[in-house]
XYZ file of C-alpha atoms in Angstrom:
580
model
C 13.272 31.340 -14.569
C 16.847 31.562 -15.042
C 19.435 28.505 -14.895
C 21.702 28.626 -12.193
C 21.942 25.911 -9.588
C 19.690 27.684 -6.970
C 16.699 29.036 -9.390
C 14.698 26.049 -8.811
C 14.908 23.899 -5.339
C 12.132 20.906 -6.532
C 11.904 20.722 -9.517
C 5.110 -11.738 -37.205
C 5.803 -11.904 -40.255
C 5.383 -15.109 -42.842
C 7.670 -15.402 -45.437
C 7.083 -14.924 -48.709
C 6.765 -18.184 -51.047
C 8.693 -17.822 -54.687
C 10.218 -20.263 -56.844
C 13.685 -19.859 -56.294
C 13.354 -20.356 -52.056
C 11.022 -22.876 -50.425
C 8.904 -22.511 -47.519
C 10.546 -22.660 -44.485
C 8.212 -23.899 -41.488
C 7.956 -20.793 -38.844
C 8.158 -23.750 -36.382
C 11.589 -24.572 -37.673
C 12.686 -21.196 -37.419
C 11.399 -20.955 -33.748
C 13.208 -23.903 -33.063
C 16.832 -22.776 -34.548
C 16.493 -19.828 -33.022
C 15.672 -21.696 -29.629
C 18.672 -24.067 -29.656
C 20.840 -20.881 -30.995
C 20.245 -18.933 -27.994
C 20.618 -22.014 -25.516
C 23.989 -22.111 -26.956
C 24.369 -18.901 -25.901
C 23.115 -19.575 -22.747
C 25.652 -22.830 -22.074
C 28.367 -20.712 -23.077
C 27.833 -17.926 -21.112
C 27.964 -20.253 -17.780
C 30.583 -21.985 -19.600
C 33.236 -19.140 -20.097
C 32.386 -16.365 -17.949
C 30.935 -15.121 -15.247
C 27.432 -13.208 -15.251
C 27.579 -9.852 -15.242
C 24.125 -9.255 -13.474
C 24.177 -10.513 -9.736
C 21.361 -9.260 -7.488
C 21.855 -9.690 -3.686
C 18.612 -10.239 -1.318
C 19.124 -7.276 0.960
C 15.824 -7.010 2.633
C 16.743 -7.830 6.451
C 18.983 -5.037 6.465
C 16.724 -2.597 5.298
C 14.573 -2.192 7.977
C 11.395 -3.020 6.212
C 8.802 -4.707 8.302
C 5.500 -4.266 5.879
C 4.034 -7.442 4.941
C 1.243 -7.777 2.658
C -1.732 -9.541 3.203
C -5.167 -9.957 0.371
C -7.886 -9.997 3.170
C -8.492 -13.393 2.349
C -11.264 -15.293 4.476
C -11.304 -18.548 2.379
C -13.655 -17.793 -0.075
C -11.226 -16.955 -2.437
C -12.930 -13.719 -4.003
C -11.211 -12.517 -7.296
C -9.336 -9.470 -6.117
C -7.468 -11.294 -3.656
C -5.363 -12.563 -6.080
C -4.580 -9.898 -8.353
C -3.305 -7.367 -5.666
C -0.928 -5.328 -5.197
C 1.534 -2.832 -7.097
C 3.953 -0.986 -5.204
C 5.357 2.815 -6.279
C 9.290 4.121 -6.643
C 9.459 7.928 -5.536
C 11.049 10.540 -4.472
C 8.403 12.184 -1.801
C 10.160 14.216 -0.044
C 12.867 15.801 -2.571
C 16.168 14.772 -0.672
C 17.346 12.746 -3.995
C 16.798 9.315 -2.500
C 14.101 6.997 -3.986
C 11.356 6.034 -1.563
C 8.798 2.952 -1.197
C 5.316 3.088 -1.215
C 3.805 -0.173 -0.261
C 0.126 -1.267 -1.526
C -1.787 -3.315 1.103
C -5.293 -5.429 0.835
C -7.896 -5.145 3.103
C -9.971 -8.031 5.134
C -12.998 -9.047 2.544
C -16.354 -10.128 3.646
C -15.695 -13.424 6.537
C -12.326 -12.338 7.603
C -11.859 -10.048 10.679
C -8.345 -8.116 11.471
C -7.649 -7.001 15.128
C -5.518 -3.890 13.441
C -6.544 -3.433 9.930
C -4.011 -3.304 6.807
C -2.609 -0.437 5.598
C -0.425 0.797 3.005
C 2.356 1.913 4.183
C 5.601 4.522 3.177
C 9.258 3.727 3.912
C 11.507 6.879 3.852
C 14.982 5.897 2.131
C 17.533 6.504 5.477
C 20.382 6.995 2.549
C 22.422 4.253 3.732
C 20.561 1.281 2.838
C 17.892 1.386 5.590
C 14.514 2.485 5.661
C 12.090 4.077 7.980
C 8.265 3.567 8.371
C 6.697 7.078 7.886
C 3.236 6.005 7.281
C 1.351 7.578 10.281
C 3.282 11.097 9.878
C 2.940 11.122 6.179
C -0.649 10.503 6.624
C -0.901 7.836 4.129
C -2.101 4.683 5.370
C -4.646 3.994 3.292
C -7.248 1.261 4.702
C -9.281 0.560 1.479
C -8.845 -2.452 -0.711
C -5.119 -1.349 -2.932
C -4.344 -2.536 -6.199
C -2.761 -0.299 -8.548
C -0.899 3.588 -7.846
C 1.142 5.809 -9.385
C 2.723 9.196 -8.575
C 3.054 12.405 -10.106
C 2.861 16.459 -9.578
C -0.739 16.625 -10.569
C -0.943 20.445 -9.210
C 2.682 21.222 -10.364
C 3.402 22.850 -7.560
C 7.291 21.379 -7.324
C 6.282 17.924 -5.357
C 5.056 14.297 -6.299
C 1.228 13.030 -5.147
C -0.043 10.023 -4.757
C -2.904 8.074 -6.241
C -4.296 4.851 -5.144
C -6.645 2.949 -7.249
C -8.608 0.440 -5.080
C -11.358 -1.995 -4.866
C -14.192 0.491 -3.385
C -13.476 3.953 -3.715
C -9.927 5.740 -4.790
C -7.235 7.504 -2.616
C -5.929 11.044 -4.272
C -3.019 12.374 -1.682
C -1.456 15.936 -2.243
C 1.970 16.541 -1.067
C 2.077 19.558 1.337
C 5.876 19.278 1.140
C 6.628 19.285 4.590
C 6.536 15.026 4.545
C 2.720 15.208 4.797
C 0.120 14.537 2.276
C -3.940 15.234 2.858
C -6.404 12.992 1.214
C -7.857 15.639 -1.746
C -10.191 12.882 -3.575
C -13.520 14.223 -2.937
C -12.331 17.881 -3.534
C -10.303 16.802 -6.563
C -13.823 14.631 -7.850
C -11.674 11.557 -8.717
C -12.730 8.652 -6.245
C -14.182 6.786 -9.623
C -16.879 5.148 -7.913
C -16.807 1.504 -6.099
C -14.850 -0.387 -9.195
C -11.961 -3.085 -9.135
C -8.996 -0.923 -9.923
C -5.890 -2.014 -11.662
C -3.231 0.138 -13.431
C -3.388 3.543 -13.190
C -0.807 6.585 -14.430
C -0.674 9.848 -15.101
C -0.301 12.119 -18.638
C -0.291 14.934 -20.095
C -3.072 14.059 -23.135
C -3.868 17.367 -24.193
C -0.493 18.648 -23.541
C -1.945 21.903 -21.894
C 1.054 21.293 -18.500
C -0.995 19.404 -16.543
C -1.648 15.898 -15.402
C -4.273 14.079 -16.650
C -5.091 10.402 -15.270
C -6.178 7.733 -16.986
C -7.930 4.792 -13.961
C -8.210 1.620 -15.345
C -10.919 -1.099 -13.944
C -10.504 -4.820 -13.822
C -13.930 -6.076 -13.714
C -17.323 -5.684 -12.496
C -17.104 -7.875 -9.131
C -19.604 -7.900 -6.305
C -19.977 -9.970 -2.883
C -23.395 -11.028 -5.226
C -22.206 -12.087 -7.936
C -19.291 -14.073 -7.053
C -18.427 -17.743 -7.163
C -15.453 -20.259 -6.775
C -14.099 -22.794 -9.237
C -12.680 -25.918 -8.380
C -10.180 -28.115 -10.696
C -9.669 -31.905 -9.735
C -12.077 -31.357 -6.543
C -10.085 -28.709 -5.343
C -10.686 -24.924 -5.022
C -9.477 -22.504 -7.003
C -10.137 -18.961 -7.969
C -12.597 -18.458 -10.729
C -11.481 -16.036 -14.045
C -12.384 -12.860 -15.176
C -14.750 -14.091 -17.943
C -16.559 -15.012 -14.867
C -17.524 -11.301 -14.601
C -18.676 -8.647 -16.607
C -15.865 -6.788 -18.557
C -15.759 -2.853 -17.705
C -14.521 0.334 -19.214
C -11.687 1.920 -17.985
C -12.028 6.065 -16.533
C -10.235 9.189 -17.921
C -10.199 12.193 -15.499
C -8.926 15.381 -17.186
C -6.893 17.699 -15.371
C -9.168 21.181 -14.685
C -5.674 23.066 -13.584
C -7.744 24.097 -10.156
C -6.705 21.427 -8.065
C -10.354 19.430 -9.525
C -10.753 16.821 -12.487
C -13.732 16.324 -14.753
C -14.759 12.646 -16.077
C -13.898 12.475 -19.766
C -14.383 8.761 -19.767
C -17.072 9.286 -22.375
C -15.881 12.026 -24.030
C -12.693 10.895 -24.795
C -13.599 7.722 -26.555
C -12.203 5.286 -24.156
C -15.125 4.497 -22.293
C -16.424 2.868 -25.699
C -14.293 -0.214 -25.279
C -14.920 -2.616 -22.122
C -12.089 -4.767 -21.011
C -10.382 -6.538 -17.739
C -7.562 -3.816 -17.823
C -4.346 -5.390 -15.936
C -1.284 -3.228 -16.377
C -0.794 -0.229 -18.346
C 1.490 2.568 -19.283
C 0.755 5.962 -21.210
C 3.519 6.212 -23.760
C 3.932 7.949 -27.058
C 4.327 4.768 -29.377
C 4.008 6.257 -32.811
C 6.395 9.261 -32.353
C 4.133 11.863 -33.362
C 4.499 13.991 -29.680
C 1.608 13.103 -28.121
C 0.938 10.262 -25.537
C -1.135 7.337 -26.425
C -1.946 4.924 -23.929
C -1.756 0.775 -23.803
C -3.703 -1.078 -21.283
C -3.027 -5.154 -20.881
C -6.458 -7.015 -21.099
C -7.011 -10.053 -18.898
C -7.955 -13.388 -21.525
C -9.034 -10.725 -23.878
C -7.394 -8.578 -27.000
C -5.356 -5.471 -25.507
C -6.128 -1.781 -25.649
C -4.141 0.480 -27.775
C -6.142 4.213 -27.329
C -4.386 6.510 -30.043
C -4.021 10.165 -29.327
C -5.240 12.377 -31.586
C -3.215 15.114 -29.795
C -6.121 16.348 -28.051
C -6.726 13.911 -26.118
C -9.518 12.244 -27.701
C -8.479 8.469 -28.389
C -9.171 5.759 -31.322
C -8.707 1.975 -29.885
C -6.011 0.503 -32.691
C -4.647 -2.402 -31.002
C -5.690 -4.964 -33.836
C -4.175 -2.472 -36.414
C -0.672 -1.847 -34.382
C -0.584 -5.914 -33.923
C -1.000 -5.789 -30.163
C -3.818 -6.761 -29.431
C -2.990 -10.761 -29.842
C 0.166 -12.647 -29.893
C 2.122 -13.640 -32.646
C -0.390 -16.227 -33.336
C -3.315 -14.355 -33.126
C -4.328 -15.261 -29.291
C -5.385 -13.242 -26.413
C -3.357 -13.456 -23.640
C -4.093 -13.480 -19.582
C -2.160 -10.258 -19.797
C -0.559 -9.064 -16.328
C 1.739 -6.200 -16.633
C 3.657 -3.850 -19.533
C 6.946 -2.018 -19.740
C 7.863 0.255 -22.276
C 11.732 0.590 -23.886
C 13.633 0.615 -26.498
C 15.377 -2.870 -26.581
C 17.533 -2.252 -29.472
C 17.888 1.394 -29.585
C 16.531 2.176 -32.675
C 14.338 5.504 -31.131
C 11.201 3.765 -30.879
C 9.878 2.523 -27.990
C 8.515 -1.304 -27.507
C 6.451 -3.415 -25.349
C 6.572 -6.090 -23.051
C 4.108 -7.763 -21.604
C 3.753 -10.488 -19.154
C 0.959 -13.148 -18.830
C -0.648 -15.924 -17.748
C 0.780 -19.664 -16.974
C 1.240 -21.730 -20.186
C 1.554 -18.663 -22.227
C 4.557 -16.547 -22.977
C 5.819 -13.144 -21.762
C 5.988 -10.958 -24.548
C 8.232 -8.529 -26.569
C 6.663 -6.483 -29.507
C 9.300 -5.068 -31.524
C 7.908 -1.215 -32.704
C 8.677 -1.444 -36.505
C 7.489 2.422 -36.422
C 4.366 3.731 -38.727
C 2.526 2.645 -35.906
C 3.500 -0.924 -36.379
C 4.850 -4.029 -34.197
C 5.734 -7.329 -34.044
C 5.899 -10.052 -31.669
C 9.819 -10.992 -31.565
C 9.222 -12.838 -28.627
C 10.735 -16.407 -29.825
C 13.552 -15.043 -32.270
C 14.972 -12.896 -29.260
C 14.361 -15.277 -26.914
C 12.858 -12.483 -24.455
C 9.986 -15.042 -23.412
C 12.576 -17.867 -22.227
C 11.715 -18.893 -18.824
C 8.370 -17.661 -18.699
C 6.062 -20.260 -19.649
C 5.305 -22.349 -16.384
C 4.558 -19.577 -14.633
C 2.429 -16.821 -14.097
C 4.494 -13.321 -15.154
C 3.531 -10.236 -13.233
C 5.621 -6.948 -12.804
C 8.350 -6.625 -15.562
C 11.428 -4.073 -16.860
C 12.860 -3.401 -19.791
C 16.382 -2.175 -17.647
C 19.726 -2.178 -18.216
C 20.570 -4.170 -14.936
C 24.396 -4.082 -16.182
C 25.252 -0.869 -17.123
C 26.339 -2.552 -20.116
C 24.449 0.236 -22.693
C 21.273 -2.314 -23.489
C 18.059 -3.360 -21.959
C 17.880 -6.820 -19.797
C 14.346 -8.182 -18.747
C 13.154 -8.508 -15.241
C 10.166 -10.833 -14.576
C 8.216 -11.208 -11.264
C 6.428 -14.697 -10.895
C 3.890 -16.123 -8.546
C 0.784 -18.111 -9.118
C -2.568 -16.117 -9.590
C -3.914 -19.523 -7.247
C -2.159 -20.339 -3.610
C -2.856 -24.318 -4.385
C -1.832 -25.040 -8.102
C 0.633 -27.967 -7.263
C -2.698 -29.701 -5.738
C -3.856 -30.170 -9.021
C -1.331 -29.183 -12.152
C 2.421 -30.467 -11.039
C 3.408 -28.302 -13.512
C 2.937 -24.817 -12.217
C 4.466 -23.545 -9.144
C 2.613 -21.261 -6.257
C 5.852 -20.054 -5.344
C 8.022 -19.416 -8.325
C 11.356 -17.824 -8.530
C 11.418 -14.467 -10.607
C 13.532 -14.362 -13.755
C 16.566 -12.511 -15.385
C 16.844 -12.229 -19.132
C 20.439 -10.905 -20.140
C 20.749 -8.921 -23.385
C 23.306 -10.632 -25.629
C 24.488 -10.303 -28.990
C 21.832 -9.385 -31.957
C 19.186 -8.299 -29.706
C 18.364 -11.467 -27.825
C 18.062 -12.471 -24.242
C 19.154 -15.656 -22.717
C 17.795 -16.981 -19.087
C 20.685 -15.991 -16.254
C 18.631 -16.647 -13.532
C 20.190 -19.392 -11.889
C 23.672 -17.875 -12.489
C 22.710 -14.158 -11.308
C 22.920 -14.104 -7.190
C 21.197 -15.268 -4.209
C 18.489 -12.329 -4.648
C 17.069 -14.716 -7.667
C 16.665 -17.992 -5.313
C 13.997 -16.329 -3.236
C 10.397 -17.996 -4.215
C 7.230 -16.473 -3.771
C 3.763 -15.594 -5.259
C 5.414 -11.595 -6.633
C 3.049 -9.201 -8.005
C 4.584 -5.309 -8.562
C 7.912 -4.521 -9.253
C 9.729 -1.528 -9.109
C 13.153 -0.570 -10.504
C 15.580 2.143 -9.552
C 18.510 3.095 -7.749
C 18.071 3.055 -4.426
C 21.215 3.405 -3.041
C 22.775 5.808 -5.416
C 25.417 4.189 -6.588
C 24.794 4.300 -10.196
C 23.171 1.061 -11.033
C 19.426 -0.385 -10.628
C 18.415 -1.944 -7.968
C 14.850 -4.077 -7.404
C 12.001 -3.788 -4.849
C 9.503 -6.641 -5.589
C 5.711 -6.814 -3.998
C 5.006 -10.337 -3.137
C 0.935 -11.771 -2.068
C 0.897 -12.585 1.478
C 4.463 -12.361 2.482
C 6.965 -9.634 3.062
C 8.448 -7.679 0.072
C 11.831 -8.444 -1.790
C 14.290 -5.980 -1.809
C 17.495 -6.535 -4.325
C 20.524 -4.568 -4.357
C 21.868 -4.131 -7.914
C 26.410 -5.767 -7.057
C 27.239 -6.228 -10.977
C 30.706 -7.281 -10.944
C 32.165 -5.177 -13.770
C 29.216 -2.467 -14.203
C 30.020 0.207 -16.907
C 29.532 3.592 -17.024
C 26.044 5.434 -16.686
C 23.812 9.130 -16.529
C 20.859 8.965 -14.559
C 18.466 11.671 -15.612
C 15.550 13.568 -14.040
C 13.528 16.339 -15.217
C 11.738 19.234 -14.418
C 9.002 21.391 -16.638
C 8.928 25.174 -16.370
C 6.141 25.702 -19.552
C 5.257 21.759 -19.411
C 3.859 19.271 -16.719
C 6.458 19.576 -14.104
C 7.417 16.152 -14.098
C 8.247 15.520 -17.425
C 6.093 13.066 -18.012
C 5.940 12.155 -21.541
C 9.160 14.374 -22.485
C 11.971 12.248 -24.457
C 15.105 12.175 -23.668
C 17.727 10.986 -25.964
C 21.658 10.231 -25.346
C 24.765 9.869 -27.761
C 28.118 8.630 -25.918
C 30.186 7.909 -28.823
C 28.600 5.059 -30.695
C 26.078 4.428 -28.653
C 22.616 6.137 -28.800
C 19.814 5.903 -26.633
C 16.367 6.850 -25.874
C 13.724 6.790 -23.216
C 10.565 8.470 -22.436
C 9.072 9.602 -18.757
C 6.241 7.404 -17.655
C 3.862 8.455 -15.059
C 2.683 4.635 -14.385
C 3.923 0.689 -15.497
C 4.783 -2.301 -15.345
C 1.798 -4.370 -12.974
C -0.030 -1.526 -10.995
C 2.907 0.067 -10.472
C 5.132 3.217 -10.975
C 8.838 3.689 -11.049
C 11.552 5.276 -12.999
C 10.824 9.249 -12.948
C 14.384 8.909 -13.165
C 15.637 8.018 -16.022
C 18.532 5.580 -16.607
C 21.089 5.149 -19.200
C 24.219 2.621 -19.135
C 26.614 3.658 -21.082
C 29.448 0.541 -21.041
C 33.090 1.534 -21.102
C 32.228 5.284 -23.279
C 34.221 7.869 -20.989
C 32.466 10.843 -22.468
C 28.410 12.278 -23.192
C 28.667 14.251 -26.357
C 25.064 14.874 -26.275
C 21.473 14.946 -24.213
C 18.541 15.893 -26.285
C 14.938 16.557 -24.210
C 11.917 16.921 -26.517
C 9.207 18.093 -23.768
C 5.575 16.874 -24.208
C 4.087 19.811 -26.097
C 7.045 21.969 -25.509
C 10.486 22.528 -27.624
C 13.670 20.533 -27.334
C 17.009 21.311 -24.647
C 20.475 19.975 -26.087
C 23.037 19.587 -23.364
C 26.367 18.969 -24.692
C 29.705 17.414 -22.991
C 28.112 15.934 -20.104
C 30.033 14.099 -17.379
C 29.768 10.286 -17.080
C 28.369 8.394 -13.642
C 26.018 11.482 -12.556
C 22.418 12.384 -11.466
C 21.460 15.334 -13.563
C 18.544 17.598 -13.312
C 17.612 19.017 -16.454
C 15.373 21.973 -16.429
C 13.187 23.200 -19.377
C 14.839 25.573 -20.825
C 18.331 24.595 -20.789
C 18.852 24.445 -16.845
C 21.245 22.032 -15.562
C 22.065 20.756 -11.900
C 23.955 17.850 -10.705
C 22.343 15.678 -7.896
């Protein structure tokens, strides 16, 4: 394939104790480096204005979807862990499109017109329209988690939903259709609880594998209510049997075969959350972490074959900082302080803090969360769909954090938790830390409801990141990205010729001057969600790219010199180039 603009159309640590330096309490330290970056915080309102501000745009777009769990009253489990939501591009016109996840009515409730997912085409002028029944995806069954990706690399994105009861596989016919393909494809995965689900490239052979993960073994039988003070609440997931998660491998023929057992991660039973499939240790093959519900995480190690080791407990994610499981929600993957390795952040439960593991490399992290500050905010609430993004074009990574109550009736009998939360902005400031802007960051931030997914990207095209925000029960939340002062930025997408035609798992890494960044393609994140196939870089006040670097999954590495500033570039494998 040649490279001109019309050869392709689609395309913790404890310190050490010696003589000469006492022991300093880690609580002390946690505490300095608390009131340090409150300072920050009251000087930041103090002086100057913030540079984030998100605007609640969603009456203007057009968007009339509105969630619902298929509650009845009884309060079964899945109600309140749905929905993610997926950022695409489905139809190949360069705009980013919404696909909403819906619930479905549950044993004792009865719906006159049942649920539906439902796809909003991006209009290209900050509007949306409802293309669910001509796209053909309106998916009726129970939705949790989905993701997207060219599983049949034939130039377009697919869908997969990953529900309670059997799973949803759509292929794009590329006409602004899709036809259900699960049976053919083999990849329905039974009757389980789904939860975060992505696709990779784990034997890096150009094709898309998927890796299903499953929340819980849950029944109409088995299940049961709790109640706290008298009143009802939701029971947990150590209520219910723990399950493994599924690994379908890619047959190249349109079909997958189960590997679940094969693979190795069918050994380990958890309450998979969130997930992403990411290459952690650098070594150019794509591992995968799954967040456990009130149990260690998963950390499945690629041996480059895709057969996996579990290594959380080694890597030091599997706990917190002090060595406890978490109610663990969602994970992104970045690098925070562009050092070429990519961290985690995960949210979590009420009473217990979001958290940022800092990749030390040799396969090693730590959990900065309190000396960054990257947790502040987080603790009353339950923390669901979260970014690592650069919300300021500013050349660093900000946090996102989507709140809501796992219960609808928590102020009944614990004043201090909040059904209806607002969702949090954490602004990267000096050293690598973060200090809480919310209240200081635009109306979008005021809105309060029980969020799940979140998906970030630029919806409108105008160079920065913008927000679309699942919430239980309600409409969704749509935020339009007005920085003040944004800086520069490259927005990258790519496109495999030899490799998995997404890109998925290819790393791409920019130099503008003194500033050097990396990010890797993700086919899944955050809480049941996907978003980001494009890539995003801020890149401040630098004028000039000197250099983009692509290392493909199993492929070589494209350099791209001299680039232009505030574009959309499509690289191709190979060395092809267009601008979007």
């Amino acid at each position: 394939m040649n490279n001109t603009k019309n050869s392709i159309s689609i395309c913790s640590s404890v310190p050490e104790t010696t003589a000469s330096h006492p022991v300093v309490s880690p609580v002390l330290v946690v505490c300095a480096a608390a009131l340090a970056l409150l300072g920050m915080g009251r000087l930041l309102h103090a002086e100057s204005p913030c540079p984030i501000r998100l605007t609640d745009v969603t009456g203007q777009t057009g968007i009339t979807f509105r969630h619902t769990d298929g509650s009845s009253g009884q309060r079964y489990i899945v109600e309140s862990v749905t929905a993610g939501l997926l950022l695409f591009d489905y139809d190949g016109d360069n705009d980013v499109d919404i696909y909403f996840i819906n619930g479905a009515p549950l044993k004792g409730m009865v719906a006159k017109i049942p649920p539906a997912n439902a796809l909003y085409r991006n209009n290209s002028d900050g509007t949306f329209t409802d293309v669910t029944g001509r796209a053909g995806v309106g998916d009726t069954g129970y939705g949790l988690g989905v993701t997207a990706g060219d599983y049949d690399n034939d130039g377009d994105p697919d869908i997969y939903v990953n529900n309670y009861g059997p799973n949803v596989l759509y292929r794009n016919n590329a006409d602004g259709t899709f036809t259900d393909v699960t049976e053919q494809a083999g990849v329905a995965n039974g009757s389980k609880v789904g939860a975060a689900v992505f696709f990779l490239d784990m034997d890096k052979d150009a094709d898309l594998d998927l890796f299903v993960a499953n929340y819980l073994d849950f029944t109409y039988e088995n299940h049961l209510m709790r109640t706290e003070k008298g009143f009802p609440k939701y029971a947990g997931p150590m209520d219910f049997p723990p399950t493994p998660n599924a690994l379908f491998r890619n047959n190249g023929d349109g079909t997958f075969t189960d590997v679940s057992e094969a693979s190795g991660v069918a050994a380990h039973k958890g309450w998979g959350m969130g997930g992403v499939s990411a290459d952690y240790d650098g070594d150019g093959d794509t591992d995968v972490f799954v967040a456990n519900d009130v149990s260690a995480n998963f950390l499945f190690q690629n041996d480059g074959t895709g057969h996996f080791q579990e290594v959380a407990l080694f890597a030091g994610l599997a706990y917190d900082v002090n060595g406890d499981e978490h109610g663990s929600m969602g994970i992104d993957c970045g690098d925070y302080n562009n050092d070429g390795r990519l961290d985690f952040y995960e949210t979590s439960y009420a009473e217990e803090y979001a958290t940022l593991y800092k990749n030390l490399g040799d396969g090693l992290f730590e959990d900065v969360t309190f000396v960054t500050g990257a947790g502040a905010g987080t603790y009353p609430y339950v923390t669901w769909g979260a970014s690592l993004v650069d919300l300021d074009n500013d050349g660093d990574r900000d946090i996102f954090v989507a709140c809501g109550d796992l219960q609808d009736n928590v102020e009944l009998y614990n004043t201090t938790r909040k059904t209806n939360p607002p969702n949090l902005v954490l602004l990267h400031v000096a050293n690598d830390t973060f200090v809480d802007v919310s209240a200081q960051c635009g109306d979008g931030l005021r809105i309060e409801r029980r969020s799940r997914g979140a998906g970030f990207d630029d919806l409108d095209n105008d160079g920065d990141v913008d927000i679309v925000i699942l919430n239980a029960r309600s409409e969704p939340t749509i935020l339009r990205n007005d920085a003040p002062a944004k800086g520069n930025w490259l927005q990258v997408r790519l496109c495999g010729t030899r490799t998995n035609r997404d890109g998925i798992g290819a790393r791409v890494k920019v130099t503008a001057g003194d500033l050097v960044q990396w990010d890797e393609v993700h086919g899944g994140r955050g809480y049941q969600s996907h978003y980001g196939s494009r890539l995003h870089f801020g890149l401040g006040p630098r004028q000039t790219i000197d250099r983009v670097e692509v290392r493909w999954i199993g492929g070589g590495t494209d350099t791209y010199t001299n680039l232009k500033v505030n574009q959309d570039v499509l690289l191709i494998e190979g060395g092809g180039i267009q601008v979007r």
